[in-house]
C-alpha cells in the first residue's frame, strides 16, 4: 500500500534511522533502505546473505557508524573489512563466524579503528596472535574469542592485568567478567 504524505515524511526522520537491526531479515536487499541515511550509528546485518562489495559500498555511506554486527554472514569474506578500517567512530564490531579472518586483518582493524573497544571474534578459527590486543590493552571493554582454538589464550590470561577497562572476556565458552 501507499502512505499518506505525513506518514511518509515521518518515516524519514533521522532519529528513526540511527539504530537498525536487519537480523535474519526476510528482505532481499535491506541495505537499499539505507540510501541517504548517513546518520545510522548502529547496523546489525547478522545472518544475512550479503556480498563483500555490497558491505563495502554500504560502509562508505555510513561514516558515523559506531556499532556493526556482521556475525554469521556466511557470504562475507575478510576482504569486506577494508572499508570498516575507515570507520573512525566504530566502537563495537561483531565478526563471529568469519572463519577465514586472519591475524593481520584483525591487526589492521585494531590499528585503524582507534575507538573500537568491543570485539566479537567468536569462531574466527584462524586467529592465533593476541599481540594487537595487548598493544592497546587499556581500550578494550569486551573481547569474545570462543571457538578461536589457535588463539594463545594462555598469553592473554597471563597479561590480563594490563586490560584496565576490560569488563568481559570470553574464551571457549567461559565468560570472565571484571
PDB file of C-alpha atoms in Angstrom:
ATOM      1  CA  UNK A   1       0.000   0.000   0.000  1.00  0.00           C
ATOM      2  CA  UNK A   2       0.883   3.618  -0.028  1.00  0.00           C
ATOM      3  CA  UNK A   3       1.440   6.039   2.837  1.00  0.00           C
ATOM      4  CA  UNK A   4      -0.017   9.483   3.218  1.00  0.00           C
ATOM      5  CA  UNK A   5       2.400  12.367   2.811  1.00  0.00           C
ATOM      6  CA  UNK A   6       2.626  12.958   6.596  1.00  0.00           C
ATOM      7  CA  UNK A   7       3.413   9.297   7.341  1.00  0.00           C
ATOM      8  CA  UNK A   8       5.966   9.119   4.534  1.00  0.00           C
ATOM      9  CA  UNK A   9       7.687  12.237   5.918  1.00  0.00           C
ATOM     10  CA  UNK A  10       7.662  10.780   9.422  1.00  0.00           C
ATOM     11  CA  UNK A  11       9.462   7.623   8.265  1.00  0.00           C
ATOM     12  CA  UNK A  12      12.319   9.764   7.005  1.00  0.00           C
ATOM     13  CA  UNK A  13      13.058  11.424  10.344  1.00  0.00           C
ATOM     14  CA  UNK A  14      16.787  10.977  11.078  1.00  0.00           C
ATOM     15  CA  UNK A  15      16.121   9.812  14.646  1.00  0.00           C
ATOM     16  CA  UNK A  16      14.363   6.714  13.261  1.00  0.00           C
ATOM     17  CA  UNK A  17      17.403   5.722  11.229  1.00  0.00           C
ATOM     18  CA  UNK A  18      20.063   5.669  13.960  1.00  0.00           C
ATOM     19  CA  UNK A  19      19.733   2.045  15.150  1.00  0.00           C
ATOM     20  CA  UNK A  20      18.864  -0.537  12.501  1.00  0.00           C
ATOM     21  CA  UNK A  21      18.602  -4.279  13.030  1.00  0.00           C
ATOM     22  CA  UNK A  22      18.077  -6.490   9.996  1.00  0.00           C
ATOM     23  CA  UNK A  23      18.942  -9.752  11.794  1.00  0.00           C
ATOM     24  CA  UNK A  24      17.799 -12.626   9.595  1.00  0.00           C
ATOM     25  CA  UNK A  25      15.506 -10.174   7.793  1.00  0.00           C
ATOM     26  CA  UNK A  26      13.342 -11.610   5.046  1.00  0.00           C
ATOM     27  CA  UNK A  27      14.093  -8.524   2.968  1.00  0.00           C
ATOM     28  CA  UNK A  28      16.056  -9.414  -0.127  1.00  0.00           C
ATOM     29  CA  UNK A  29      18.250  -6.319  -0.022  1.00  0.00           C
ATOM     30  CA  UNK A  30      17.672  -4.334   3.196  1.00  0.00           C
ATOM     31  CA  UNK A  31      20.693  -2.108   2.547  1.00  0.00           C
ATOM     32  CA  UNK A  32      18.763  -0.348  -0.234  1.00  0.00           C
ATOM     33  CA  UNK A  33      16.633   1.177   2.539  1.00  0.00           C
ATOM     34  CA  UNK A  34      19.749   2.885   3.903  1.00  0.00           C
ATOM     35  CA  UNK A  35      20.364   5.044   0.870  1.00  0.00           C
ATOM     36  CA  UNK A  36      20.549   8.647   2.014  1.00  0.00           C
ATOM     37  CA  UNK A  37      20.739   7.901   5.754  1.00  0.00           C
ATOM     38  CA  UNK A  38      24.306   8.698   6.864  1.00  0.00           C
ATOM     39  CA  UNK A  39      23.053   9.258  10.431  1.00  0.00           C
ATOM     40  CA  UNK A  40      22.959   5.496  11.099  1.00  0.00           C
ATOM     41  CA  UNK A  41      25.165   4.717  14.116  1.00  0.00           C
ATOM     42  CA  UNK A  42      24.190   1.069  14.714  1.00  0.00           C
ATOM     43  CA  UNK A  43      23.766  -1.507  11.961  1.00  0.00           C
ATOM     44  CA  UNK A  44      23.014  -5.171  12.552  1.00  0.00           C
ATOM     45  CA  UNK A  45      23.124  -7.399   9.470  1.00  0.00           C
ATOM     46  CA  UNK A  46      23.564 -10.635  11.434  1.00  0.00           C
ATOM     47  CA  UNK A  47      22.907 -13.773   9.423  1.00  0.00           C
ATOM     48  CA  UNK A  48      22.135 -12.014   6.144  1.00  0.00           C
ATOM     49  CA  UNK A  49      23.404 -13.085   2.776  1.00  0.00           C
ATOM     50  CA  UNK A  50      25.457 -10.036   1.821  1.00  0.00           C
ATOM     51  CA  UNK A  51      28.418  -9.832  -0.536  1.00  0.00           C
ATOM     52  CA  UNK A  52      31.727  -8.116   0.154  1.00  0.00           C
ATOM     53  CA  UNK A  53      31.204  -5.357  -2.417  1.00  0.00           C
ATOM     54  CA  UNK A  54      27.755  -4.528  -1.023  1.00  0.00           C
ATOM     55  CA  UNK A  55      29.055  -4.205   2.534  1.00  0.00           C
ATOM     56  CA  UNK A  56      31.999  -2.104   1.393  1.00  0.00           C
ATOM     57  CA  UNK A  57      29.711   0.273  -0.502  1.00  0.00           C
ATOM     58  CA  UNK A  58      27.340   0.453   2.447  1.00  0.00           C
ATOM     59  CA  UNK A  59      30.081   1.262   4.952  1.00  0.00           C
ATOM     60  CA  UNK A  60      31.350   4.084   2.771  1.00  0.00           C
ATOM     61  CA  UNK A  61      27.880   5.655   3.061  1.00  0.00           C
ATOM     62  CA  UNK A  62      27.734   5.350   6.855  1.00  0.00           C
ATOM     63  CA  UNK A  63      30.647   7.434   8.182  1.00  0.00           C
ATOM     64  CA  UNK A  64      29.116   7.830  11.674  1.00  0.00           C
ATOM     65  CA  UNK A  65      28.710   4.115  12.304  1.00  0.00           C
ATOM     66  CA  UNK A  66      29.612   3.118  15.867  1.00  0.00           C
ATOM     67  CA  UNK A  67      28.241  -0.439  16.035  1.00  0.00           C
ATOM     68  CA  UNK A  68      28.470  -3.012  13.245  1.00  0.00           C
ATOM     69  CA  UNK A  69      27.324  -6.616  13.518  1.00  0.00           C
ATOM     70  CA  UNK A  70      28.002  -8.839  10.524  1.00  0.00           C
ATOM     71  CA  UNK A  71      28.197 -12.057  12.505  1.00  0.00           C
ATOM     72  CA  UNK A  72      27.109 -15.241  10.749  1.00  0.00           C
ATOM     73  CA  UNK A  73      27.003 -13.511   7.352  1.00  0.00           C
ATOM     74  CA  UNK A  74      28.229 -16.602   5.525  1.00  0.00           C
ATOM     75  CA  UNK A  75      28.911 -14.928   2.177  1.00  0.00           C
ATOM     76  CA  UNK A  76      31.244 -12.274   3.603  1.00  0.00           C
ATOM     77  CA  UNK A  77      34.983 -12.709   3.417  1.00  0.00           C
ATOM     78  CA  UNK A  78      37.608 -10.796   5.411  1.00  0.00           C
ATOM     79  CA  UNK A  79      38.215  -8.649   2.307  1.00  0.00           C
ATOM     80  CA  UNK A  80      34.939  -6.858   3.075  1.00  0.00           C
ATOM     81  CA  UNK A  81      36.553  -5.347   6.163  1.00  0.00           C
ATOM     82  CA  UNK A  82      38.795  -2.949   4.267  1.00  0.00           C
ATOM     83  CA  UNK A  83      36.003  -0.362   4.363  1.00  0.00           C
ATOM     84  CA  UNK A  84      35.469  -0.913   8.072  1.00  0.00           C
ATOM     85  CA  UNK A  85      39.015   0.357   8.638  1.00  0.00           C
ATOM     86  CA  UNK A  86      37.834   3.818   7.588  1.00  0.00           C
ATOM     87  CA  UNK A  87      35.138   3.975  10.281  1.00  0.00           C
ATOM     88  CA  UNK A  88      36.844   6.235  12.800  1.00  0.00           C
ATOM     89  CA  UNK A  89      33.888   6.207  15.216  1.00  0.00           C
ATOM     90  CA  UNK A  90      33.418   2.420  15.238  1.00  0.00           C
ATOM     91  CA  UNK A  91      33.258   1.183  18.847  1.00  0.00           C
ATOM     92  CA  UNK A  92      31.748  -2.279  18.562  1.00  0.00           C
ATOM     93  CA  UNK A  93      32.315  -4.889  15.853  1.00  0.00           C
ATOM     94  CA  UNK A  94      30.936  -8.403  15.623  1.00  0.00           C
ATOM     95  CA  UNK A  95      32.577 -10.734  13.120  1.00  0.00           C
ATOM     96  CA  UNK A  96      31.654 -14.034  14.714  1.00  0.00           C
ATOM     97  CA  UNK A  97      31.717 -16.961  12.357  1.00  0.00           C
ATOM     98  CA  UNK A  98      34.137 -15.367   9.851  1.00  0.00           C
ATOM     99  CA  UNK A  99      36.367 -18.439   9.855  1.00  0.00           C
ATOM    100  CA  UNK A 100      38.779 -17.122   7.208  1.00  0.00           C
ATOM    101  CA  UNK A 101      39.688 -13.996   9.206  1.00  0.00           C
ATOM    102  CA  UNK A 102      43.471 -13.725   9.639  1.00  0.00           C
ATOM    103  CA  UNK A 103      45.556 -12.135  12.392  1.00  0.00           C
ATOM    104  CA  UNK A 104      46.857  -9.430  10.017  1.00  0.00           C
ATOM    105  CA  UNK A 105      43.302  -8.328   9.165  1.00  0.00           C
ATOM    106  CA  UNK A 106      42.375  -8.044  12.841  1.00  0.00           C
ATOM    107  CA  UNK A 107      45.557  -6.069  13.434  1.00  0.00           C
ATOM    108  CA  UNK A 108      44.623  -3.658  10.609  1.00  0.00           C
ATOM    109  CA  UNK A 109      41.216  -3.130  12.207  1.00  0.00           C
ATOM    110  CA  UNK A 110      42.729  -2.539  15.646  1.00  0.00           C
ATOM    111  CA  UNK A 111      45.222  -0.038  14.265  1.00  0.00           C
ATOM    112  CA  UNK A 112      42.678   1.810  12.095  1.00  0.00           C
ATOM    113  CA  UNK A 113      39.608   1.881  14.331  1.00  0.00           C
ATOM    114  CA  UNK A 114      41.035   3.516  17.430  1.00  0.00           C
ATOM    115  CA  UNK A 115      37.611   3.889  19.079  1.00  0.00           C
ATOM    116  CA  UNK A 116      36.967   0.155  18.843  1.00  0.00           C
ATOM    117  CA  UNK A 117      36.515  -1.299  22.339  1.00  0.00           C
ATOM    118  CA  UNK A 118      34.066  -4.226  21.876  1.00  0.00           C
ATOM    119  CA  UNK A 119      35.120  -7.026  19.539  1.00  0.00           C
ATOM    120  CA  UNK A 120      33.339 -10.311  18.910  1.00  0.00           C
ATOM    121  CA  UNK A 121      35.582 -12.770  17.093  1.00  0.00           C
ATOM    122  CA  UNK A 122      33.883 -15.984  18.153  1.00  0.00           C
ATOM    123  CA  UNK A 123      34.651 -18.889  15.823  1.00  0.00           C
ATOM    124  CA  UNK A 124      37.211 -16.966  13.781  1.00  0.00           C
ATOM    125  CA  UNK A 125      39.236 -20.142  13.741  1.00  0.00           C
ATOM    126  CA  UNK A 126      42.455 -18.903  12.141  1.00  0.00           C
ATOM    127  CA  UNK A 127      43.264 -16.325  14.798  1.00  0.00           C
ATOM    128  CA  UNK A 128      46.328 -17.123  16.878  1.00  0.00           C
ATOM    129  CA  UNK A 129      48.134 -13.871  17.732  1.00  0.00           C
ATOM    130  CA  UNK A 130      46.977 -11.727  20.660  1.00  0.00           C
ATOM    131  CA  UNK A 131      49.664  -9.051  20.361  1.00  0.00           C
ATOM    132  CA  UNK A 132      47.406  -6.415  18.758  1.00  0.00           C
ATOM    133  CA  UNK A 133      45.095  -6.623  21.785  1.00  0.00           C
ATOM    134  CA  UNK A 134      47.992  -6.280  24.200  1.00  0.00           C
ATOM    135  CA  UNK A 135      49.360  -3.195  22.401  1.00  0.00           C
ATOM    136  CA  UNK A 136      46.147  -1.309  23.106  1.00  0.00           C
ATOM    137  CA  UNK A 137      45.019  -3.231  26.186  1.00  0.00           C
ATOM    138  CA  UNK A 138      43.614  -0.247  28.082  1.00  0.00           C
ATOM    139  CA  UNK A 139      40.878   0.442  25.498  1.00  0.00           C
ATOM    140  CA  UNK A 140      39.204  -2.984  25.424  1.00  0.00           C
ATOM    141  CA  UNK A 141      35.936  -3.392  27.320  1.00  0.00           C
ATOM    142  CA  UNK A 142      34.758  -6.638  25.736  1.00  0.00           C
ATOM    143  CA  UNK A 143      36.647  -9.352  23.855  1.00  0.00           C
ATOM    144  CA  UNK A 144      34.957 -12.559  22.749  1.00  0.00           C
ATOM    145  CA  UNK A 145      37.150 -15.388  21.464  1.00  0.00           C
ATOM    146  CA  UNK A 146      35.027 -18.537  21.901  1.00  0.00           C
ATOM    147  CA  UNK A 147      35.938 -21.095  19.258  1.00  0.00           C
ATOM    148  CA  UNK A 148      39.259 -19.417  18.389  1.00  0.00           C
ATOM    149  CA  UNK A 149      41.133 -22.620  19.101  1.00  0.00           C
ATOM    150  CA  UNK A 150      44.514 -21.428  17.792  1.00  0.00           C
ATOM    151  CA  UNK A 151      44.480 -18.261  19.880  1.00  0.00           C
ATOM    152  CA  UNK A 152      47.180 -18.031  22.522  1.00  0.00           C
ATOM    153  CA  UNK A 153      44.725 -17.792  25.430  1.00  0.00           C
ATOM    154  CA  UNK A 154      47.457 -18.518  27.964  1.00  0.00           C
ATOM    155  CA  UNK A 155      49.365 -15.385  26.951  1.00  0.00           C
ATOM    156  CA  UNK A 156      46.161 -13.393  27.048  1.00  0.00           C
ATOM    157  CA  UNK A 157      45.361 -14.543  30.568  1.00  0.00           C
ATOM    158  CA  UNK A 158      48.940 -14.033  31.772  1.00  0.00           C
ATOM    159  CA  UNK A 159      48.680 -10.402  30.677  1.00  0.00           C
ATOM    160  CA  UNK A 160      45.134  -9.887  31.990  1.00  0.00           C
ATOM    161  CA  UNK A 161      46.295  -7.216  34.439  1.00  0.00           C
ATOM    162  CA  UNK A 162      47.098  -4.803  31.555  1.00  0.00           C
ATOM    163  CA  UNK A 163      43.462  -4.768  30.423  1.00  0.00           C
ATOM    164  CA  UNK A 164      42.414  -1.958  32.756  1.00  0.00           C
ATOM    165  CA  UNK A 165      38.990  -1.354  31.146  1.00  0.00           C
ATOM    166  CA  UNK A 166      38.099  -4.944  30.309  1.00  0.00           C
ATOM    167  CA  UNK A 167      34.660  -5.886  31.606  1.00  0.00           C
ATOM    168  CA  UNK A 168      34.130  -9.059  29.595  1.00  0.00           C
ATOM    169  CA  UNK A 169      36.488 -11.699  28.232  1.00  0.00           C
ATOM    170  CA  UNK A 170      35.068 -14.856  26.725  1.00  0.00           C
ATOM    171  CA  UNK A 171      37.284 -17.838  25.902  1.00  0.00           C
ATOM    172  CA  UNK A 172      35.963 -21.224  24.817  1.00  0.00           C
ATOM    173  CA  UNK A 173      32.584 -20.766  26.452  1.00  0.00           C
ATOM    174  CA  UNK A 174      33.967 -19.368  29.703  1.00  0.00           C
ATOM    175  CA  UNK A 175      32.848 -15.837  30.435  1.00  0.00           C
ATOM    176  CA  UNK A 176      35.294 -13.977  32.632  1.00  0.00           C
ATOM    177  CA  UNK A 177      33.930 -10.720  33.997  1.00  0.00           C
ATOM    178  CA  UNK A 178      35.639  -7.909  35.860  1.00  0.00           C
TER     179      UNK A 178
END
